[in-house]
GROMACS .gro file of C-alpha atoms in nm:
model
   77
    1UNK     CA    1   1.663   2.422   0.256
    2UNK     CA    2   1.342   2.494   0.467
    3UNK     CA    3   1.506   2.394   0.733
    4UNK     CA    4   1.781   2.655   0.717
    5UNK     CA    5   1.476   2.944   0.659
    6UNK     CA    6   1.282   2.848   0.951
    7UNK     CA    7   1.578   2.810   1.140
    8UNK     CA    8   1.664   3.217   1.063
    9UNK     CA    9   1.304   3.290   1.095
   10UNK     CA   10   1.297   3.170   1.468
   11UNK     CA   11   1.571   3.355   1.555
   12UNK     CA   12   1.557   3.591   1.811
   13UNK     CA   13   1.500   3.942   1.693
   14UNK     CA   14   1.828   4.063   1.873
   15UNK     CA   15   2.024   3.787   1.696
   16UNK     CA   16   1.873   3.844   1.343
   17UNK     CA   17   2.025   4.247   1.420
   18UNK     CA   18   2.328   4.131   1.488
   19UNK     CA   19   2.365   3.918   1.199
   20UNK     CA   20   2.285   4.226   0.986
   21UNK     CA   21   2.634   4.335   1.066
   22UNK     CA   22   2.933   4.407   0.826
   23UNK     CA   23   3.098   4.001   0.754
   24UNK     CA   24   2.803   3.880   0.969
   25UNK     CA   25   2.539   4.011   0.704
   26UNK     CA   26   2.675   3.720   0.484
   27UNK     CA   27   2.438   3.522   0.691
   28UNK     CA   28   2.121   3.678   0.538
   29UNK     CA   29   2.281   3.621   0.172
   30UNK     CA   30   2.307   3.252   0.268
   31UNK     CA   31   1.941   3.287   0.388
   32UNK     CA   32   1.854   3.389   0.076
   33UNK     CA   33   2.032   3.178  -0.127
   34UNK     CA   34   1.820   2.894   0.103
   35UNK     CA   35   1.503   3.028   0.035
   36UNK     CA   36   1.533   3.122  -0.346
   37UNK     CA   37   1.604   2.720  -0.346
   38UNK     CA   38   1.293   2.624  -0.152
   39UNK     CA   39   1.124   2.855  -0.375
   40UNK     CA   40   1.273   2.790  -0.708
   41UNK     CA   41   1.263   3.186  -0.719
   42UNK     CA   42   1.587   3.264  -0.975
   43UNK     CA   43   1.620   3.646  -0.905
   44UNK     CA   44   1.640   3.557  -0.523
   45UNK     CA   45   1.873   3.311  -0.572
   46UNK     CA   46   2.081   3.562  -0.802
   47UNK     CA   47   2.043   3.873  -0.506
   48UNK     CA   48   2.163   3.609  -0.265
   49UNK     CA   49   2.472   3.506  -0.419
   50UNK     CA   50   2.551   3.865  -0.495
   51UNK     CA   51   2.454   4.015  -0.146
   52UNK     CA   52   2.780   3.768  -0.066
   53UNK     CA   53   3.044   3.953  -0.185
   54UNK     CA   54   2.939   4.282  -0.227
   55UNK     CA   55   2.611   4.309  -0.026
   56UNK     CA   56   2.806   4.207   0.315
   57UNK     CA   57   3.005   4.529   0.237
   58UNK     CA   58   2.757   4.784   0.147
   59UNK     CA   59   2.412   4.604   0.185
   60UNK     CA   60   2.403   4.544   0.517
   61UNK     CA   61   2.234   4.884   0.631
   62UNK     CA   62   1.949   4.851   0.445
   63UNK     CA   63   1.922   4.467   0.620
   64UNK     CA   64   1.988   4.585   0.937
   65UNK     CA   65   1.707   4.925   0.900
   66UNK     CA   66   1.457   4.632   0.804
   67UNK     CA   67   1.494   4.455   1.065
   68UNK     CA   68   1.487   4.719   1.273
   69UNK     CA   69   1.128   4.811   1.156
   70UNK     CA   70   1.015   4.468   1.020
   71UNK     CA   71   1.195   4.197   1.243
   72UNK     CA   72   1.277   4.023   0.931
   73UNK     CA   73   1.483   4.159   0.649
   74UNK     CA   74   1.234   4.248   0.374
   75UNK     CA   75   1.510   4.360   0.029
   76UNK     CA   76   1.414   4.088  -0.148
   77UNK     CA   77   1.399   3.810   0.097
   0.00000   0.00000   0.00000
C-alpha cells in the first residue's frame, strides 16, 4: 500500500489536477483508501471508500482547489 501513496505523491502536479476531475477523482478515493491501510487510520479508510461513490460526484472541487493551492489534496488525506 506504500507503494501506491508514493506512487500518487510523485506524480506530477499537472497529473494529480487532472485526476481531481469528475470519474477521475475516484483516483484520490483509492489513494486514500491506500494510505488509511498503511496507516491503520479507520476514519481515512471510511472517507476513502465514501469519496468513491459520492465524493467523485460532488467532492472533487474541493480536491481539485487543494491541489491547486497545496499540490497535494489535503480533505483528509
Amino acid at each position: 500500500m506504500k507503494d501506491v501513496v508514493n506512487a500518487f505523491d510523485k506524480l506530477p502536479w499537472i497529473v494529480k489536477i487532472l485526476l481531481c476531475l469528475p470519474v477521475l477523482n475516484i483516483a484520490w478515493g483509492v489513494y486514500r483508501i491506500c494510505k488509511a491501510v498503511a496507516e491503520k487510520n479507520t476514519l481515512m479508510l471510511v472517507v476513502g471508500i465514501l469519496w468513491i461513490v459520492p465524493g467523485s460526484v460532488i467532492c472533487w472541487v474541493a480536491d481539485l482547489v487543494c491541489t491547486i493551492v497545496w499540490k497535494h489534496p489535503k480533505v483528509v488525506a
